[in-house]
Tab-separated table of C-alpha atoms in Angstrom:
chain	number	residue	atom	x	y	z
A	907	UNK	CA	119.329	77.553	47.688
A	908	UNK	CA	116.128	76.856	48.458
A	909	UNK	CA	116.423	73.870	49.603
A	910	UNK	CA	119.012	75.332	52.010
A	911	UNK	CA	116.099	77.672	53.352
A	912	UNK	CA	113.810	75.066	53.761
A	913	UNK	CA	116.146	73.142	56.198
A	914	UNK	CA	117.358	76.273	57.943
A	915	UNK	CA	113.363	77.437	58.477
A	916	UNK	CA	112.427	73.585	59.791
A	917	UNK	CA	115.813	73.646	62.173
A	918	UNK	CA	114.114	76.614	63.546
A	919	UNK	CA	110.892	75.500	63.471
A	920	UNK	CA	111.774	73.036	65.856
A	921	UNK	CA	113.776	74.882	68.272
A	922	UNK	CA	110.886	77.326	68.523
A	923	UNK	CA	109.169	74.555	69.156
A	924	UNK	CA	111.118	72.609	71.844
A	925	UNK	CA	111.801	76.446	73.173
A	926	UNK	CA	108.092	76.802	73.549
A	927	UNK	CA	107.329	73.441	75.215
A	928	UNK	CA	109.896	73.869	77.925
A	929	UNK	CA	108.649	77.472	78.602
A	930	UNK	CA	105.476	76.296	78.165
A	931	UNK	CA	106.409	73.439	80.886
A	932	UNK	CA	107.944	75.922	83.089
A	933	UNK	CA	104.900	78.105	83.627
A	934	UNK	CA	102.549	76.056	84.289
A	935	UNK	CA	105.087	74.004	87.103
A	936	UNK	CA	105.069	78.263	88.516
A	937	UNK	CA	101.925	79.218	88.179
A	938	UNK	CA	100.146	76.297	88.945
A	939	UNK	CA	98.139	77.352	92.478
A	940	UNK	CA	100.318	75.724	95.009
A	941	UNK	CA	97.856	73.606	96.692
A	942	UNK	CA	97.657	75.181	101.030
A	943	UNK	CA	97.000	72.264	103.456
A	944	UNK	CA	93.687	73.080	104.800
A	945	UNK	CA	91.775	70.969	107.102
A	946	UNK	CA	88.628	71.246	109.442
A	947	UNK	CA	88.241	68.936	112.306
A	948	UNK	CA	85.660	68.341	113.964
A	949	UNK	CA	84.740	66.814	117.628
A	950	UNK	CA	83.691	65.147	119.896
A	951	UNK	CA	85.907	62.888	118.532
A	952	UNK	CA	85.615	59.242	118.680
A	953	UNK	CA	87.952	58.201	121.838
A	954	UNK	CA	90.879	55.969	120.470
A	955	UNK	CA	94.556	54.567	121.738
A	956	UNK	CA	97.151	56.534	120.803
A	957	UNK	CA	100.103	54.298	120.759
A	958	UNK	CA	99.947	53.777	117.183
A	959	UNK	CA	100.973	57.893	117.074
A	960	UNK	CA	103.343	57.925	119.945
A	961	UNK	CA	105.359	54.740	118.980
A	962	UNK	CA	105.145	53.792	115.503
A	963	UNK	CA	107.973	51.661	116.104
A	964	UNK	CA	106.021	49.095	118.080
A	965	UNK	CA	102.860	49.054	116.467
A	966	UNK	CA	100.328	46.793	118.736
A	967	UNK	CA	102.340	46.407	122.107
A	968	UNK	CA	99.202	48.388	124.306
A	969	UNK	CA	96.891	46.220	125.836
A	970	UNK	CA	94.099	49.236	126.824
A	971	UNK	CA	90.553	48.891	125.707
A	972	UNK	CA	90.511	51.309	123.114
A	973	UNK	CA	90.374	51.147	119.648
A	974	UNK	CA	93.586	50.430	118.193
A	975	UNK	CA	95.178	51.986	114.682
A	976	UNK	CA	92.136	54.138	113.910
A	977	UNK	CA	91.816	57.806	112.190
A	978	UNK	CA	90.217	60.238	114.610
A	979	UNK	CA	89.714	63.711	115.046
A	980	UNK	CA	91.883	63.868	117.825
A	981	UNK	CA	94.536	61.869	116.572
A	982	UNK	CA	94.290	64.262	113.704
A	983	UNK	CA	94.972	67.182	115.794
A	984	UNK	CA	97.735	65.221	117.692
A	985	UNK	CA	99.680	64.448	114.714
A	986	UNK	CA	99.847	67.568	113.216
A	987	UNK	CA	101.264	69.189	116.608
A	988	UNK	CA	103.853	66.116	116.357
A	989	UNK	CA	104.463	67.108	112.513
A	990	UNK	CA	106.483	70.089	114.961
A	991	UNK	CA	110.449	69.942	114.076
A	992	UNK	CA	111.675	73.009	115.225
A	993	UNK	CA	108.944	75.104	117.432
A	994	UNK	CA	105.781	74.463	118.767
A	995	UNK	CA	103.790	77.970	120.037
A	996	UNK	CA	100.721	77.076	121.399
A	997	UNK	CA	97.866	79.810	123.212
A	998	UNK	CA	95.447	78.002	124.620
A	999	UNK	CA	92.437	79.333	127.220
A	1000	UNK	CA	92.762	75.919	128.505
A	1001	UNK	CA	95.179	73.255	129.196
A	1002	UNK	CA	94.792	69.894	130.776
A	1003	UNK	CA	93.936	67.245	128.182
A	1004	UNK	CA	96.634	64.671	129.298
A	1005	UNK	CA	97.122	63.265	125.252
A	1006	UNK	CA	98.274	67.159	124.061
A	1007	UNK	CA	100.479	67.193	127.276
A	1008	UNK	CA	101.944	64.162	125.861
A	1009	UNK	CA	102.123	65.725	122.901
A	1010	UNK	CA	104.560	68.326	123.702
A	1011	UNK	CA	106.527	66.537	126.184
A	1012	UNK	CA	107.559	64.306	123.549
A	1013	UNK	CA	108.350	67.031	121.222
A	1014	UNK	CA	110.441	68.811	123.709
A	1015	UNK	CA	112.202	64.947	124.388
A	1016	UNK	CA	113.043	65.663	120.320
A	1017	UNK	CA	114.858	69.176	121.146
A	1018	UNK	CA	111.521	71.057	119.447
A	1019	UNK	CA	111.465	74.808	120.925
A	1020	UNK	CA	108.454	75.516	122.762
A	1021	UNK	CA	105.963	77.699	124.337
A	1022	UNK	CA	102.831	77.574	125.945
A	1023	UNK	CA	100.559	80.271	126.855
A	1024	UNK	CA	97.391	80.080	129.255
A	1025	UNK	CA	94.887	82.492	131.031
A	1026	UNK	CA	95.696	82.397	134.742
A	1027	UNK	CA	92.498	81.472	135.955
A	1028	UNK	CA	92.067	77.912	134.491
A	1029	UNK	CA	96.067	77.204	134.785
A	1030	UNK	CA	94.931	77.286	138.910
A	1031	UNK	CA	92.698	74.916	138.088
A	1032	UNK	CA	93.008	71.610	139.595
A	1033	UNK	CA	93.843	69.356	136.137
A	1034	UNK	CA	96.010	71.709	134.609
A	1035	UNK	CA	98.939	70.706	132.717
A	1036	UNK	CA	101.073	73.976	132.939
A	1037	UNK	CA	103.117	72.824	135.942
A	1038	UNK	CA	103.559	69.464	134.423
A	1039	UNK	CA	104.852	71.379	131.382
A	1040	UNK	CA	107.174	73.650	133.801
A	1041	UNK	CA	108.256	70.943	135.274
A	1042	UNK	CA	109.961	69.575	131.982
A	1043	UNK	CA	111.577	72.441	131.661
A	1044	UNK	CA	109.426	73.992	128.980
A	1045	UNK	CA	108.918	77.705	128.863
A	1046	UNK	CA	105.196	77.609	130.112
A	1047	UNK	CA	103.521	81.105	131.003
A	1048	UNK	CA	100.036	82.537	132.160
A	1049	UNK	CA	98.506	85.350	130.688
A	1050	UNK	CA	98.220	87.525	133.681
A	1051	UNK	CA	96.037	90.355	132.454
A	1052	UNK	CA	92.814	90.860	133.932
A	1053	UNK	CA	90.644	89.961	131.637
A	1054	UNK	CA	90.381	86.451	129.865
A	1055	UNK	CA	93.044	85.323	127.701
A	1056	UNK	CA	90.127	83.274	125.312
A	1057	UNK	CA	93.067	82.336	122.589
A	1058	UNK	CA	92.917	78.343	121.105
A	1059	UNK	CA	95.679	77.907	118.045
A	1060	UNK	CA	98.992	76.581	118.095
A	1061	UNK	CA	101.500	77.302	115.435
A	1062	UNK	CA	103.952	74.380	114.487
A	1063	UNK	CA	107.399	75.475	112.907
A	1064	UNK	CA	105.905	79.094	112.281
A	1065	UNK	CA	104.250	77.594	109.532
A	1066	UNK	CA	100.667	75.205	110.334
A	1067	UNK	CA	98.942	77.119	111.820
A	1068	UNK	CA	95.962	74.894	114.393
A	1069	UNK	CA	92.805	77.225	115.531
A	1070	UNK	CA	88.965	77.490	116.642
A	1071	UNK	CA	86.679	76.538	119.173
A	1072	UNK	CA	88.581	73.839	120.839
A	1073	UNK	CA	90.141	74.574	124.488
A	1074	UNK	CA	93.066	72.138	125.197
A	1075	UNK	CA	90.749	69.529	127.911
A	1076	UNK	CA	89.467	66.260	127.968
A	1077	UNK	CA	85.771	67.585	127.723
A	1078	UNK	CA	86.405	69.694	124.516
A	1079	UNK	CA	87.639	66.410	122.703
A	1080	UNK	CA	85.238	64.083	124.132
A	1081	UNK	CA	82.324	65.486	124.787
A	1082	UNK	CA	81.558	69.264	123.794
A	1083	UNK	CA	80.815	69.934	119.378
A	1084	UNK	CA	83.925	72.151	118.259
A	1085	UNK	CA	85.923	72.487	114.904
A	1086	UNK	CA	89.766	73.079	114.599
A	1087	UNK	CA	91.016	74.642	111.244
A	1088	UNK	CA	94.396	73.694	110.235
A	1089	UNK	CA	95.721	75.123	107.674
A	1090	UNK	CA	99.127	76.425	106.288
A	1091	UNK	CA	98.223	79.492	104.723
A	1092	UNK	CA	101.258	81.767	105.412
A	1093	UNK	CA	99.300	84.830	106.305
A	1094	UNK	CA	97.132	83.028	108.482
A	1095	UNK	CA	99.900	81.563	110.609
A	1096	UNK	CA	102.384	84.534	110.472
A	1097	UNK	CA	99.737	87.028	110.927
A	1098	UNK	CA	98.118	84.861	114.002
A	1099	UNK	CA	101.383	84.422	115.672
A	1100	UNK	CA	102.875	88.131	114.860
A	1101	UNK	CA	99.904	90.118	116.771
A	1102	UNK	CA	99.074	87.903	119.345
A	1103	UNK	CA	102.862	87.931	120.702
B	1164	UNK	CA	113.649	83.585	45.416
B	1165	UNK	CA	115.591	84.024	48.678
B	1166	UNK	CA	113.499	87.667	49.079
B	1167	UNK	CA	110.907	85.628	49.012
B	1168	UNK	CA	111.614	83.385	51.800
B	1169	UNK	CA	113.168	85.722	53.779
B	1170	UNK	CA	109.317	87.641	53.138
B	1171	UNK	CA	108.066	84.236	54.020
B	1172	UNK	CA	110.159	82.983	57.293
B	1173	UNK	CA	109.827	87.293	58.380
B	1174	UNK	CA	105.814	86.994	58.587
B	1175	UNK	CA	105.628	83.633	60.064
B	1176	UNK	CA	108.170	84.931	62.611
B	1177	UNK	CA	105.414	87.921	63.265
B	1178	UNK	CA	102.761	85.431	63.785
B	1179	UNK	CA	104.114	83.154	65.960
B	1180	UNK	CA	105.532	86.067	68.001
B	1181	UNK	CA	101.841	87.348	68.363
B	1182	UNK	CA	100.344	83.982	69.222
B	1183	UNK	CA	103.187	83.281	71.456
B	1184	UNK	CA	102.004	86.635	73.524
B	1185	UNK	CA	98.371	86.101	73.167
B	1186	UNK	CA	99.099	82.097	74.879
B	1187	UNK	CA	101.378	83.977	77.451
B	1188	UNK	CA	98.611	86.278	78.505
B	1189	UNK	CA	96.020	83.334	78.578
B	1190	UNK	CA	98.109	81.437	80.510
B	1191	UNK	CA	98.734	84.258	82.975
B	1192	UNK	CA	95.232	85.077	83.398
B	1193	UNK	CA	94.282	81.482	83.916
B	1194	UNK	CA	97.108	80.002	86.215
B	1195	UNK	CA	97.694	83.008	88.281
B	1196	UNK	CA	96.764	81.756	91.824
B	1197	UNK	CA	93.898	83.616	93.236
B	1198	UNK	CA	93.987	85.689	95.707
B	1199	UNK	CA	92.112	83.997	98.825
B	1200	UNK	CA	90.598	86.865	100.797
B	1201	UNK	CA	91.828	86.160	104.460
B	1202	UNK	CA	91.962	88.298	107.054
B	1203	UNK	CA	92.597	87.428	111.299
B	1204	UNK	CA	90.953	89.905	113.342
B	1205	UNK	CA	91.806	90.459	116.771
B	1206	UNK	CA	89.852	91.451	120.003
B	1207	UNK	CA	89.614	93.429	122.205
B	1208	UNK	CA	88.577	96.024	119.656
B	1209	UNK	CA	88.585	99.824	120.438
B	1210	UNK	CA	84.820	100.812	121.132
B	1211	UNK	CA	83.833	102.700	118.242
B	1212	UNK	CA	80.449	103.988	117.191
B	1213	UNK	CA	78.742	101.545	114.664
B	1214	UNK	CA	76.424	103.930	112.981
B	1215	UNK	CA	78.144	104.881	109.877
B	1216	UNK	CA	77.889	101.019	109.003
B	1217	UNK	CA	74.363	100.449	109.816
B	1218	UNK	CA	73.413	103.877	108.513
B	1219	UNK	CA	75.879	104.818	105.928
B	1220	UNK	CA	73.318	106.980	103.983
B	1221	UNK	CA	73.250	109.392	106.134
B	1222	UNK	CA	77.023	109.841	108.101
B	1223	UNK	CA	77.478	112.433	111.552
B	1224	UNK	CA	74.061	111.777	112.255
B	1225	UNK	CA	74.149	109.960	115.409
B	1226	UNK	CA	75.732	111.854	118.519
B	1227	UNK	CA	77.308	109.303	121.123
B	1228	UNK	CA	80.718	109.798	122.887
B	1229	UNK	CA	81.710	107.484	120.909
B	1230	UNK	CA	84.589	107.715	117.903
B	1231	UNK	CA	82.822	108.164	115.028
B	1232	UNK	CA	83.977	106.842	111.665
B	1233	UNK	CA	86.847	104.392	112.989
B	1234	UNK	CA	87.600	101.381	111.800
B	1235	UNK	CA	87.866	98.306	114.309
B	1236	UNK	CA	88.207	94.809	114.584
B	1237	UNK	CA	84.537	94.963	115.444
B	1238	UNK	CA	83.332	97.524	112.546
B	1239	UNK	CA	85.468	94.800	110.151
B	1240	UNK	CA	83.351	92.063	111.935
B	1241	UNK	CA	79.966	93.866	111.569
B	1242	UNK	CA	80.864	94.671	108.069
B	1243	UNK	CA	81.240	91.166	107.120
B	1244	UNK	CA	78.035	89.807	108.664
B	1245	UNK	CA	76.110	93.254	107.016
B	1246	UNK	CA	78.393	91.806	103.458
B	1247	UNK	CA	75.379	89.411	103.276
B	1248	UNK	CA	73.220	89.254	100.435
B	1249	UNK	CA	71.229	85.902	100.548
B	1250	UNK	CA	72.306	83.839	103.436
B	1251	UNK	CA	73.934	83.920	107.014
B	1252	UNK	CA	74.244	81.206	108.993
B	1253	UNK	CA	75.465	81.976	112.615
B	1254	UNK	CA	76.747	78.659	114.708
B	1255	UNK	CA	77.621	79.878	118.273
B	1256	UNK	CA	78.036	79.340	121.677
B	1257	UNK	CA	76.595	82.223	123.053
B	1258	UNK	CA	74.611	85.294	121.342
B	1259	UNK	CA	74.075	88.700	123.620
B	1260	UNK	CA	75.765	91.516	121.468
B	1261	UNK	CA	73.198	93.581	120.709
B	1262	UNK	CA	75.190	95.175	117.714
B	1263	UNK	CA	75.446	91.990	116.256
B	1264	UNK	CA	71.747	91.032	116.817
B	1265	UNK	CA	70.914	94.278	115.382
B	1266	UNK	CA	73.663	93.563	112.473
B	1267	UNK	CA	70.954	90.150	112.362
B	1268	UNK	CA	68.267	92.175	112.091
B	1269	UNK	CA	69.480	94.647	109.346
B	1270	UNK	CA	70.278	91.634	107.042
B	1271	UNK	CA	66.611	90.324	108.054
B	1272	UNK	CA	65.220	93.699	107.048
B	1273	UNK	CA	66.835	93.347	104.005
B	1274	UNK	CA	65.407	89.678	102.555
B	1275	UNK	CA	68.309	87.664	103.912
B	1276	UNK	CA	67.663	84.196	105.085
B	1277	UNK	CA	69.285	83.530	108.382
B	1278	UNK	CA	69.622	80.866	110.548
B	1279	UNK	CA	71.025	81.358	114.452
B	1280	UNK	CA	71.906	77.660	116.260
B	1281	UNK	CA	73.099	78.721	120.351
B	1282	UNK	CA	74.234	76.390	122.703
B	1283	UNK	CA	70.576	76.087	125.182
B	1284	UNK	CA	72.415	76.337	128.451
B	1285	UNK	CA	73.677	80.338	127.003
B	1286	UNK	CA	70.571	80.561	125.363
B	1287	UNK	CA	68.742	81.053	129.008
B	1288	UNK	CA	70.587	83.370	130.384
B	1289	UNK	CA	69.961	86.816	130.685
B	1290	UNK	CA	71.471	88.692	127.896
B	1291	UNK	CA	70.925	86.775	125.499
B	1292	UNK	CA	69.475	87.842	121.791
B	1293	UNK	CA	67.779	84.585	120.578
B	1294	UNK	CA	64.224	85.739	121.844
B	1295	UNK	CA	64.477	88.786	120.252
B	1296	UNK	CA	65.812	86.512	117.081
B	1297	UNK	CA	62.981	85.001	117.014
B	1298	UNK	CA	59.974	87.644	118.207
B	1299	UNK	CA	61.874	89.311	114.309
B	1300	UNK	CA	60.524	86.094	113.471
B	1301	UNK	CA	64.249	84.279	112.376
B	1302	UNK	CA	65.369	80.825	112.423
B	1303	UNK	CA	66.754	81.113	115.828
B	1304	UNK	CA	67.486	77.139	117.584
B	1305	UNK	CA	69.129	76.097	120.961
B	1306	UNK	CA	70.922	72.738	120.480
B	1307	UNK	CA	69.357	70.854	123.333
B	1308	UNK	CA	72.212	67.563	123.392
B	1309	UNK	CA	73.841	67.513	126.869
B	1310	UNK	CA	76.810	68.680	125.586
B	1311	UNK	CA	78.242	72.534	124.734
B	1312	UNK	CA	77.378	73.421	121.321
B	1313	UNK	CA	80.610	75.374	121.719
B	1314	UNK	CA	81.302	76.507	117.976
B	1315	UNK	CA	81.751	80.264	117.134
B	1316	UNK	CA	81.405	80.528	113.149
B	1317	UNK	CA	78.981	81.974	110.763
B	1318	UNK	CA	78.606	81.372	107.136
B	1319	UNK	CA	77.743	84.382	105.192
B	1320	UNK	CA	76.262	83.995	101.423
B	1321	UNK	CA	77.924	80.024	101.624
B	1322	UNK	CA	81.143	81.985	100.649
B	1323	UNK	CA	82.828	83.892	103.524
B	1324	UNK	CA	83.083	82.403	107.096
B	1325	UNK	CA	83.915	83.972	109.828
B	1326	UNK	CA	85.487	81.388	112.607
B	1327	UNK	CA	87.407	81.618	116.389
B	1328	UNK	CA	87.418	81.692	119.611
B	1329	UNK	CA	84.736	84.530	119.512
B	1330	UNK	CA	81.666	84.121	120.956
B	1331	UNK	CA	78.949	86.985	119.744
B	1332	UNK	CA	79.440	88.614	123.514
B	1333	UNK	CA	80.293	91.932	125.221
B	1334	UNK	CA	82.815	90.913	127.028
B	1335	UNK	CA	84.316	88.745	124.780
B	1336	UNK	CA	84.091	91.610	121.519
B	1337	UNK	CA	85.183	94.869	124.375
B	1338	UNK	CA	87.420	92.903	126.659
B	1339	UNK	CA	88.868	89.199	126.180
B	1340	UNK	CA	92.006	88.043	124.245
B	1341	UNK	CA	91.067	86.923	120.432
B	1342	UNK	CA	91.193	85.662	117.546
B	1343	UNK	CA	88.650	85.489	114.372
B	1344	UNK	CA	89.493	84.133	110.749
B	1345	UNK	CA	87.327	85.507	108.112
B	1346	UNK	CA	88.192	83.608	104.686
B	1347	UNK	CA	86.380	82.507	101.837
B	1348	UNK	CA	88.337	79.670	100.682
B	1349	UNK	CA	85.767	77.533	99.902
B	1350	UNK	CA	87.007	74.501	101.024
B	1351	UNK	CA	86.992	75.434	105.013
B	1352	UNK	CA	83.361	77.431	104.603
B	1353	UNK	CA	81.771	74.422	103.219
B	1354	UNK	CA	83.130	71.489	104.933
B	1355	UNK	CA	82.787	74.207	107.929
B	1356	UNK	CA	78.944	74.348	106.845
B	1357	UNK	CA	78.154	70.787	105.568
B	1358	UNK	CA	79.763	68.571	108.887
B	1359	UNK	CA	78.415	70.778	111.476
B	1360	UNK	CA	74.841	70.913	109.771
């Protein structure tokens, strides 16, 4: 009888141990803080060729004098924009940067739903890319209010928020001291998108 | 013998259960994702009296025609700044808002270590508060580079990051469409402070 009880107790112990280990694993998996992607990009950015980002399948096909294959703040920014698979919402005071325009046009070719909103005063200035975007069939609108639409953010796939002091201009990218925050924090990306709608 | 074994097994079960509950509680406490404070403030902000924020001990002492005791985006922003207990670092392109200047001066009186950096071009413009801050003995400097120092952020107690499209001007607060992110995400506040130092 005592032998049987020992076997039962040991058996129960093994079952309890294995269940505990399983529970522990599940708890660790469920409760481990999810690491939200967060990054700060600083500008001015070094100038570098973007060919390896726009055409990654044909490396070193570009003969321009800029450094090739270099990662900079600007290449990071372009990569973030190009990561869009379903939607891109851009809400920036000024949009005259041709590389960023090329990124948006690339997404348009991939079937990504794009909306662009700029300030009306800046959209009328020489070099604004709003006309280029419109001619490509992209929904690019101007805020017609009497005050500045001074936001500088974009939301990729309703998930990734890109925001900061940086207007989408060449001067901002190559000259000014600027910062851009890239974050997947769902509170931020959803709130900023909904409330500025 | 069988009775003794039953008592032992039940006893072991009770001990195991209590230990499991304790372990579970500890795990839940340790592994629960810490809720990082994150907020988006939108502007333009309604105009409201700030007396209840600057002088909370003497409510309704102000006779100005603005609404009193109202919470707006701007009162939230001022509260965030006034929450500084040890340091405030401000790095903004333009600083001409007198209420924000008053907030900085209030912190100076409380012994908070303050550093302010603005763009040199804007600092020379009528209405800039840089001179007021300097006369109060605050370390307020101008970026003397040939390009715009276009950042618009502040860090409170090396902990709370306030950043966005908003310059510290009256127009930005009361007229423009702007956003400000307030976050305690340690990655963001430390990185933006160190890398723009």
